[in-house]
Short mmCIF file of C-alpha atoms and ligand atoms in Angstrom, two decimals:
data_model
loop_
_atom_site.label_atom_id
_atom_site.label_comp_id
_atom_site.label_asym_id
_atom_site.label_seq_id
_atom_site.Cartn_x
_atom_site.Cartn_y
_atom_site.Cartn_z
CA UNK A 29 13.54 38.05 4.22
CA UNK A 30 11.94 38.26 0.82
CA UNK A 31 8.28 39.11 0.43
CA UNK A 32 5.78 36.34 1.05
CA UNK A 33 5.09 34.43 -2.16
CA UNK A 34 8.21 35.59 -4.05
CA UNK A 35 9.60 32.05 -4.08
CA UNK A 36 6.61 31.09 -6.23
CA UNK A 37 6.32 34.28 -8.27
CA UNK A 38 9.88 33.98 -9.62
CA UNK A 39 8.61 30.86 -11.38
CA UNK A 40 5.60 32.72 -12.71
CA UNK A 41 3.32 30.96 -10.23
CA UNK A 42 1.07 33.44 -8.44
CA UNK A 43 0.02 32.29 -4.94
CA UNK A 44 -3.67 31.79 -4.16
CA UNK A 45 -5.70 32.96 -1.16
CA UNK A 46 -7.30 29.73 -0.06
CA UNK A 47 -10.90 30.28 0.95
CA UNK A 48 -11.75 26.82 -0.37
CA UNK A 49 -10.73 24.18 2.22
CA UNK A 50 -7.70 22.06 3.12
CA UNK A 51 -7.62 20.79 -0.44
CA UNK A 52 -4.41 19.19 -1.66
CA UNK A 53 -4.75 20.93 -5.01
CA UNK A 54 -4.10 24.29 -3.28
CA UNK A 55 -1.43 22.92 -0.96
CA UNK A 56 -3.48 21.45 1.87
CA UNK A 57 -2.67 23.70 4.83
CA UNK A 58 0.11 25.99 6.01
CA UNK A 59 2.60 24.52 8.46
CA UNK A 60 3.30 26.51 11.61
CA UNK A 61 6.80 28.05 11.85
CA UNK A 62 7.62 25.67 14.74
CA UNK A 63 6.93 22.72 12.44
CA UNK A 64 9.29 24.07 9.80
CA UNK A 65 11.97 24.75 12.42
CA UNK A 66 11.64 21.18 13.71
CA UNK A 67 11.99 19.89 10.13
CA UNK A 68 15.08 22.04 9.62
CA UNK A 69 16.65 20.55 12.73
CA UNK A 70 15.69 17.07 11.56
CA UNK A 71 17.56 17.77 8.32
CA UNK A 72 20.85 18.37 10.15
CA UNK A 73 21.85 14.74 10.66
CA UNK A 74 21.41 11.20 9.48
CA UNK A 75 19.33 8.80 11.51
CA UNK A 76 18.22 5.17 11.38
CA UNK A 77 14.88 5.73 9.66
CA UNK A 78 13.22 2.55 10.96
CA UNK A 79 14.23 3.42 14.50
CA UNK A 80 12.85 6.94 14.03
CA UNK A 81 9.63 5.66 12.45
CA UNK A 82 9.10 3.31 15.39
CA UNK A 83 9.81 6.00 17.98
CA UNK A 84 7.54 8.53 16.26
CA UNK A 85 4.82 5.88 15.94
CA UNK A 86 5.05 5.08 19.66
CA UNK A 87 4.84 8.74 20.63
CA UNK A 88 1.99 9.42 18.21
CA UNK A 89 0.06 6.40 19.53
CA UNK A 90 0.36 7.67 23.07
CA UNK A 91 -0.62 11.24 22.11
CA UNK A 92 -3.67 10.03 20.18
CA UNK A 93 -4.77 7.51 22.87
CA UNK A 94 -4.26 4.56 20.51
CA UNK A 95 -2.51 1.26 20.96
CA UNK A 96 -0.43 1.71 17.86
CA UNK A 97 0.24 4.28 15.13
CA UNK A 98 2.23 4.71 11.93
CA UNK A 99 3.03 7.94 10.07
CA UNK A 100 2.59 7.25 6.35
CA UNK A 101 2.75 9.23 3.12
CA UNK A 102 -0.78 10.77 3.22
CA UNK A 103 -4.22 9.41 4.08
CA UNK A 104 -4.41 7.80 0.65
CA UNK A 105 -1.22 5.91 1.48
CA UNK A 106 -2.95 4.99 4.74
CA UNK A 107 -5.83 3.49 2.74
CA UNK A 108 -3.36 1.56 0.60
CA UNK A 109 -1.43 0.22 3.59
CA UNK A 110 -4.44 -0.68 5.69
CA UNK A 111 -5.96 -2.44 2.66
CA UNK A 112 -2.70 -4.40 2.34
CA UNK A 113 -2.77 -5.13 6.06
CA UNK A 114 -6.29 -6.56 6.11
CA UNK A 115 -5.80 -8.64 2.97
CA UNK A 116 -2.64 -10.21 4.44
CA UNK A 117 -4.09 -10.96 7.85
CA UNK A 118 -3.51 -14.71 7.29
CA UNK A 119 -0.21 -14.32 5.46
CA UNK A 120 2.57 -15.30 7.92
CA UNK A 121 4.92 -12.37 7.20
CA UNK A 122 2.06 -9.93 6.52
CA UNK A 123 3.62 -8.87 3.21
CA UNK A 124 1.32 -8.20 0.25
CA UNK A 125 2.52 -9.78 -2.99
CA UNK A 126 0.51 -9.10 -6.13
CA UNK A 127 1.04 -12.69 -7.28
CA UNK A 128 -0.94 -13.89 -4.24
CA UNK A 129 -4.01 -11.72 -4.82
CA UNK A 130 -6.19 -14.57 -6.10
CA UNK A 131 -5.92 -16.33 -2.72
CA UNK A 132 -6.49 -13.24 -0.53
CA UNK A 133 -9.70 -11.61 0.77
CA UNK A 134 -9.74 -8.67 -1.64
CA UNK A 135 -13.31 -7.32 -1.33
CA UNK A 136 -13.93 -4.03 0.48
CA UNK A 137 -17.56 -3.37 1.28
CA UNK A 138 -18.41 0.31 1.17
CA UNK A 139 -21.57 2.45 1.03
CA UNK A 140 -22.33 3.58 -2.50
CA UNK A 141 -22.51 7.13 -1.11
CA UNK A 142 -19.01 6.74 0.42
CA UNK A 143 -17.31 6.05 -2.90
CA UNK A 144 -15.01 9.08 -2.72
CA UNK A 145 -12.39 9.10 -5.48
CA UNK A 146 -9.62 8.54 -2.92
CA UNK A 147 -10.68 4.88 -2.59
CA UNK A 148 -8.68 4.14 -5.73
CA UNK A 149 -5.83 3.73 -3.23
CA UNK A 150 -7.58 0.53 -2.05
CA UNK A 151 -7.77 -0.67 -5.64
CA UNK A 152 -4.09 0.11 -6.05
CA UNK A 153 -3.43 -2.52 -3.37
CA UNK A 154 -5.47 -5.04 -5.37
CA UNK A 155 -8.69 -4.48 -3.46
CA UNK A 156 -12.10 -4.50 -5.13
CA UNK A 157 -14.87 -2.19 -3.96
CA UNK A 158 -18.24 -3.82 -3.32
CA UNK A 159 -21.20 -1.46 -2.97
CA UNK A 160 -23.89 -1.47 -0.34
CA UNK A 161 -26.80 0.98 -0.28
CA UNK A 162 -26.94 1.52 -4.03
CA UNK A 163 -30.65 2.22 -3.63
CA UNK A 164 -29.93 5.17 -1.34
CA UNK A 165 -30.75 3.70 2.07
CA UNK A 166 -28.43 0.93 3.30
CA UNK A 167 -29.59 -1.60 5.88
CA UNK A 168 -27.75 -3.91 8.26
CA UNK A 169 -29.29 -6.88 6.42
CA UNK A 170 -27.97 -5.67 3.08
CA UNK A 171 -24.55 -5.11 4.63
CA UNK A 172 -24.51 -8.65 6.06
CA UNK A 173 -25.58 -10.11 2.71
CA UNK A 174 -22.42 -8.69 1.05
CA UNK A 175 -20.06 -10.40 3.52
CA UNK A 176 -18.27 -13.54 2.32
CA UNK A 177 -14.92 -15.30 2.75
CA UNK A 178 -13.63 -12.87 0.10
CA UNK A 179 -14.29 -9.85 2.33
CA UNK A 180 -11.12 -7.98 3.26
CA UNK A 181 -12.73 -5.26 5.32
CA UNK A 182 -15.71 -3.00 5.75
CA UNK A 183 -14.74 0.51 4.70
CA UNK A 184 -16.36 3.62 6.18
CA UNK A 185 -15.75 7.18 5.01
CA UNK A 186 -16.40 9.48 7.96
CA UNK A 187 -18.17 12.83 7.83
CA UNK A 188 -21.62 14.11 8.77
CA UNK A 189 -22.18 15.05 5.10
CA UNK A 190 -21.90 11.36 4.10
CA UNK A 191 -24.00 9.89 6.92
CA UNK A 192 -27.41 10.10 5.22
CA UNK A 193 -28.64 6.72 4.11
CA UNK A 194 -25.58 4.95 5.55
CA UNK A 195 -25.65 2.32 8.27
CA UNK A 196 -24.58 4.28 11.38
CA UNK A 197 -20.95 3.66 12.30
CA UNK A 198 -21.76 1.82 15.57
CA UNK A 199 -24.07 -0.62 13.80
CA UNK A 200 -21.56 -0.93 10.93
CA UNK A 201 -18.81 -1.89 13.40
CA UNK A 202 -21.15 -4.30 15.20
CA UNK A 203 -21.79 -6.16 11.93
CA UNK A 204 -18.07 -6.40 11.23
CA UNK A 205 -17.45 -7.69 14.77
CA UNK A 206 -20.08 -10.39 14.39
CA UNK A 207 -18.32 -11.66 11.28
CA UNK A 208 -14.81 -11.10 12.62
CA UNK A 209 -13.98 -8.69 9.80
CA UNK A 210 -11.93 -5.50 10.29
CA UNK A 211 -13.28 -1.98 9.76
CA UNK A 212 -11.19 0.75 8.13
CA UNK A 213 -12.37 4.34 8.67
CA UNK A 214 -11.22 7.00 6.20
CA UNK A 215 -11.19 10.06 8.47
CA UNK A 216 -8.75 12.04 6.31
CA UNK A 217 -10.48 15.40 6.73
CA UNK A 218 -12.15 14.86 10.13
CA UNK A 219 -9.84 17.14 12.14
CA UNK A 220 -11.16 19.31 13.76
CA UNK A 221 -12.34 17.76 15.96
CA UNK A 222 -9.08 16.34 17.35
CA UNK A 223 -11.15 13.72 19.16
CA UNK A 224 -11.49 11.97 15.79
CA UNK A 225 -7.93 10.75 16.43
CA UNK A 226 -9.27 8.30 19.02
CA UNK A 227 -13.07 8.22 18.59
CA UNK A 228 -13.14 5.79 15.65
CA UNK A 229 -10.70 3.27 17.09
CA UNK A 230 -12.29 3.48 20.53
CA UNK A 231 -15.62 2.75 18.83
CA UNK A 232 -14.10 -0.51 17.57
CA UNK A 233 -12.67 0.25 14.12
CA UNK A 234 -9.47 -1.71 13.52
CA UNK A 235 -7.94 1.27 11.70
CA UNK A 236 -8.58 4.97 11.19
CA UNK A 237 -6.57 7.00 8.68
CA UNK A 238 -5.97 10.76 8.61
CA UNK A 239 -4.25 13.35 6.44
CA UNK A 240 -1.23 15.02 8.03
CA UNK A 241 -1.57 18.08 5.84
CA UNK A 242 -5.21 19.03 6.41
CA UNK A 243 -6.48 19.99 9.88
CA UNK A 244 -3.27 18.83 11.58
CA UNK A 245 -1.22 21.34 9.58
CA UNK A 246 1.71 18.97 9.16
CA UNK A 247 3.57 18.21 5.93
CA UNK A 248 1.14 17.66 3.02
CA UNK A 249 3.01 14.47 2.15
CA UNK A 250 2.17 12.81 5.50
CA UNK A 251 -0.74 10.88 6.90
CA UNK A 252 -1.53 8.79 9.94
CA UNK A 253 -2.73 5.26 10.55
CA UNK A 254 -3.94 4.44 14.07
CA UNK A 255 -5.20 1.09 15.23
CA UNK A 256 -4.44 -2.21 16.89
CA UNK A 257 -0.79 -3.34 17.04
CA UNK A 258 -0.86 -6.48 14.85
CA UNK A 259 -2.64 -4.63 12.06
CA UNK A 260 -0.37 -1.60 12.25
CA UNK A 261 2.61 -3.98 12.20
CA UNK A 262 1.36 -5.34 8.87
CA UNK A 263 1.05 -1.78 7.54
CA UNK A 264 4.71 -1.28 8.53
CA UNK A 265 5.65 -4.56 6.81
CA UNK A 266 4.28 -3.21 3.53
CA UNK A 267 5.56 0.37 3.83
CA UNK A 268 8.70 2.33 3.04
CA UNK A 269 11.55 2.31 3.83
CA UNK A 270 11.23 -1.45 3.10
CA UNK A 271 11.33 -2.33 -0.58
CA UNK A 272 7.71 -3.48 -0.58
CA UNK A 273 4.64 -2.33 -2.53
CA UNK A 274 4.31 0.70 -0.28
CA UNK A 275 7.78 1.96 -1.08
CA UNK A 276 6.57 4.63 -3.55
CA UNK A 277 4.80 6.36 -0.61
CA UNK A 278 7.97 7.22 1.25
CA UNK A 279 8.10 9.43 4.35
CA UNK A 280 11.42 11.16 5.12
CA UNK A 281 12.97 11.98 8.46
CA UNK A 282 11.99 15.67 8.20
CA UNK A 283 8.39 14.69 7.44
CA UNK A 284 8.24 12.32 10.41
CA UNK A 285 9.47 15.04 12.77
CA UNK A 286 7.27 17.65 11.06
CA UNK A 287 4.20 15.47 11.48
CA UNK A 288 4.91 14.78 15.14
CA UNK A 289 5.58 18.44 15.90
CA UNK A 290 2.38 19.52 14.13
CA UNK A 291 0.38 16.92 16.07
CA UNK A 292 1.86 18.06 19.39
CA UNK A 293 1.06 21.69 18.57
CA UNK A 294 -2.51 20.98 17.52
CA UNK A 295 -3.17 18.86 20.60
CA UNK A 296 -1.75 21.66 22.74
CA UNK A 297 -3.80 24.35 21.00
CA UNK A 298 -7.24 25.54 22.13
CA UNK A 299 -9.54 23.90 19.60
CA UNK A 300 -12.61 25.78 20.84
CA UNK A 301 -10.77 29.07 20.31
CA UNK A 302 -9.81 27.97 16.78
CA UNK A 303 -13.45 27.29 15.95
CA UNK A 304 -14.45 30.62 17.54
CA UNK A 305 -11.95 32.26 15.16
CA UNK A 306 -13.72 30.54 12.23
CA UNK A 307 -17.04 31.85 13.54
CA UNK A 308 -15.62 35.39 13.62
CA UNK A 309 -14.52 35.17 9.97
CA UNK A 310 -17.91 33.80 8.93
CA UNK A 311 -19.65 36.56 10.90
CA UNK A 312 -17.56 39.21 9.12
CA UNK A 313 -18.55 37.81 5.72
CA UNK A 314 -22.20 37.73 6.79
CA UNK A 315 -21.92 41.36 7.96
CA UNK A 316 -20.33 42.35 4.64
CA UNK A 317 -23.19 40.71 2.78
CA UNK A 318 -25.79 42.52 4.89
CA UNK A 319 -24.51 45.80 3.41
CA UNK A 320 -25.11 44.70 -0.16
CA UNK A 321 -28.25 44.11 -2.19
CA UNK A 322 -26.58 41.80 -4.75
CA UNK A 323 -25.78 38.94 -2.35
CA UNK A 324 -27.46 36.96 0.42
CA UNK A 325 -24.95 35.55 2.89
CA UNK A 326 -25.62 33.04 5.64
CA UNK A 327 -23.60 30.97 8.06
CA UNK A 328 -23.70 27.31 7.12
CA UNK A 329 -22.84 24.35 9.29
CA UNK A 330 -21.16 21.83 9.18
CA UNK A 331 -18.12 22.18 6.90
CA UNK A 332 -17.66 20.70 3.42
CA UNK A 333 -16.24 17.56 5.04
CA UNK A 334 -19.01 17.40 7.66
CA UNK A 335 -16.78 18.76 10.41
CA UNK A 336 -18.31 20.73 13.30
CA UNK A 337 -17.29 24.16 12.06
CA UNK A 338 -18.96 26.86 10.01
CA UNK A 339 -18.49 28.42 6.59
CA UNK A 340 -20.18 31.34 4.82
CA UNK A 341 -22.55 30.67 1.95
CA UNK A 342 -22.89 33.55 -0.50
CA UNK A 343 -25.80 33.51 -2.96
CA UNK A 344 -25.69 35.93 -5.90
CA UNK A 345 -28.90 37.81 -6.56
CA UNK A 346 -30.71 38.67 -9.76
CA UNK A 347 -28.77 38.41 -13.01
CA UNK A 348 -25.57 37.64 -11.07
CA UNK A 349 -27.02 34.30 -9.92
CA UNK A 350 -26.45 32.87 -13.40
CA UNK A 351 -22.85 34.14 -13.53
CA UNK A 352 -21.46 32.10 -10.66
CA UNK A 353 -18.84 30.25 -12.72
CA UNK A 354 -17.59 33.50 -14.29
CA UNK A 355 -17.44 35.13 -10.85
CA UNK A 356 -15.34 32.20 -9.58
CA UNK A 357 -13.10 32.56 -12.64
CA UNK A 358 -12.75 36.31 -11.95
CA UNK A 359 -11.78 35.55 -8.34
CA UNK A 360 -9.27 32.96 -9.45
CA UNK A 361 -7.81 34.98 -12.30
CA UNK A 362 -7.50 38.40 -10.62
CA UNK A 363 -5.09 39.83 -8.09
CA UNK A 364 -4.96 38.54 -5.47
CA UNK A 365 -5.94 35.13 -6.82
CA UNK A 366 -8.72 33.68 -4.66
CA UNK A 367 -9.96 30.10 -4.58
CA UNK A 368 -13.47 29.35 -3.30
CA UNK A 369 -15.82 26.36 -3.36
CA UNK A 370 -19.04 26.43 -5.45
CA UNK A 371 -22.35 26.31 -3.55
CA UNK A 372 -25.38 25.02 -5.45
CA UNK A 373 -25.49 26.70 -8.84
CA UNK A 374 -25.96 30.31 -7.75
CA UNK A 375 -23.31 30.87 -5.11
CA UNK A 376 -20.02 30.10 -3.40
CA UNK A 377 -18.71 29.06 -0.02
CA UNK A 378 -16.05 31.04 1.83
CA UNK A 379 -14.29 28.65 4.19
CA UNK A 380 -12.43 30.18 7.14
CA UNK A 381 -10.30 27.12 7.94
CA UNK A 382 -7.50 27.92 5.51
CA UNK A 383 -7.69 31.73 5.54
CA UNK A 384 -5.01 33.89 7.11
CA UNK A 385 -5.62 36.92 9.31
CA UNK A 386 -7.15 39.74 7.28
CA UNK A 387 -7.93 37.65 4.22
CA UNK A 388 -11.69 37.82 4.87
CA UNK A 389 -11.53 41.57 4.14
CA UNK A 390 -9.45 40.92 0.99
CA UNK A 391 -11.87 38.28 -0.26
CA UNK A 392 -14.97 40.39 0.41
CA UNK A 393 -13.36 43.50 -1.08
CA UNK A 394 -12.33 41.70 -4.25
CA UNK A 395 -15.68 39.95 -4.59
CA UNK A 396 -17.48 43.29 -4.15
CA UNK A 397 -15.41 44.81 -6.97
CA UNK A 398 -16.17 41.87 -9.25
CA UNK A 399 -19.91 41.97 -8.54
CA UNK A 400 -20.14 45.73 -9.01
CA UNK A 401 -18.16 45.55 -12.28
CA UNK A 402 -20.38 42.75 -13.58
CA UNK A 403 -23.57 44.63 -12.62
CA UNK A 404 -22.27 47.76 -14.41
CA UNK A 405 -20.96 45.85 -17.43
C1 PLP B 12 -8.07 14.25 1.50
C2 PLP B 12 -8.73 12.93 1.60
C3 PLP B 12 -8.02 11.75 1.33
C4 PLP B 12 -6.59 11.77 0.86
O1 PLP B 12 -5.74 12.30 1.84
P1 PLP B 12 -4.19 12.61 1.51
O2 PLP B 12 -3.60 12.88 2.85
O3 PLP B 12 -4.19 13.79 0.62
O4 PLP B 12 -3.61 11.40 0.86
C5 PLP B 12 -8.66 10.54 1.49
N1 PLP B 12 -9.96 10.49 1.87
C6 PLP B 12 -10.69 11.60 2.11
C7 PLP B 12 -12.13 11.46 2.52
C8 PLP B 12 -10.11 12.87 1.99
O5 PLP B 12 -10.82 13.96 2.24
#
């Protein structure tokens, strides 16, 4: 066994301690060894991919308490496919063809505050985003006023951090129901809690989409669509391995097995214990900060994606407060390389979700060195 990280270093790419979040740009999450072993076994033989996709979908649906499920190439692929599925709801074969766009319901109504950059995946399918709540506070009346025969779906991006000013999800779904229009929930980063896997669909959303490579710790190139069977069937009709518009978002046999294995492991794990582990890391960073006069550290809740779990907020004191960006650059450029999330303009967040055992001490130690050197210099 070579040393951890050597596979990257031989290319001149130094690994990064991820104290940021399950961000794709740093690799999402780390798969458990059991997931990798399952993927290795999946790589040992050929299989009918459609048959496998169907079987995995059936098993995932049952595990996630949904009627139907489809493992796709990331949550963004899930947005693309569900957009295709709602626009083609009156197309007999359910297949999206770009030439037909002018006759399809292509408008997706979304809160102005929910316009995360990922929604370009909806536009990729030919959808057009229509804002509601541009003034800050959205109302049911405003939402209803946007609905027309051109409406493809109402789109909701989940997360406590995005809820302010938005029509609450229950009321949002009730409006859609009244007009017989589907709701798509982007819940990409809403695990933990695992209950997100069924909460949105049980609340009446036609679809919810998730990342496979964030909280589920599956392959970064996977995602999940859950929802009602006819809609999921239209997602399938537009997805790889068929030669349809979704073909560029292919999911291989190893990824399908890797996703399923990761899901089984997460559902079997003790989520409360996981969150207690996050609390312990945050508490250790708070305790480190209490020893120093150049930082103020506090536990903050919820997470960057509005999930019910904590992170540590570190504020730099005195002259260091104005050096936040340089401190982040020092963390990123030193050894070990450390990635963190900015907090306000005078601090950073240390997020336990993606940190390995012992990395809290490494991060605090390195940060302490940087702060002391800057104060001396
Ligand atoms: C991460 C994320 C996505 C994209 O997920 P992928 O699995 O990387 O495609 C979409 N929406 C939101 C809100 C996200 O956080």
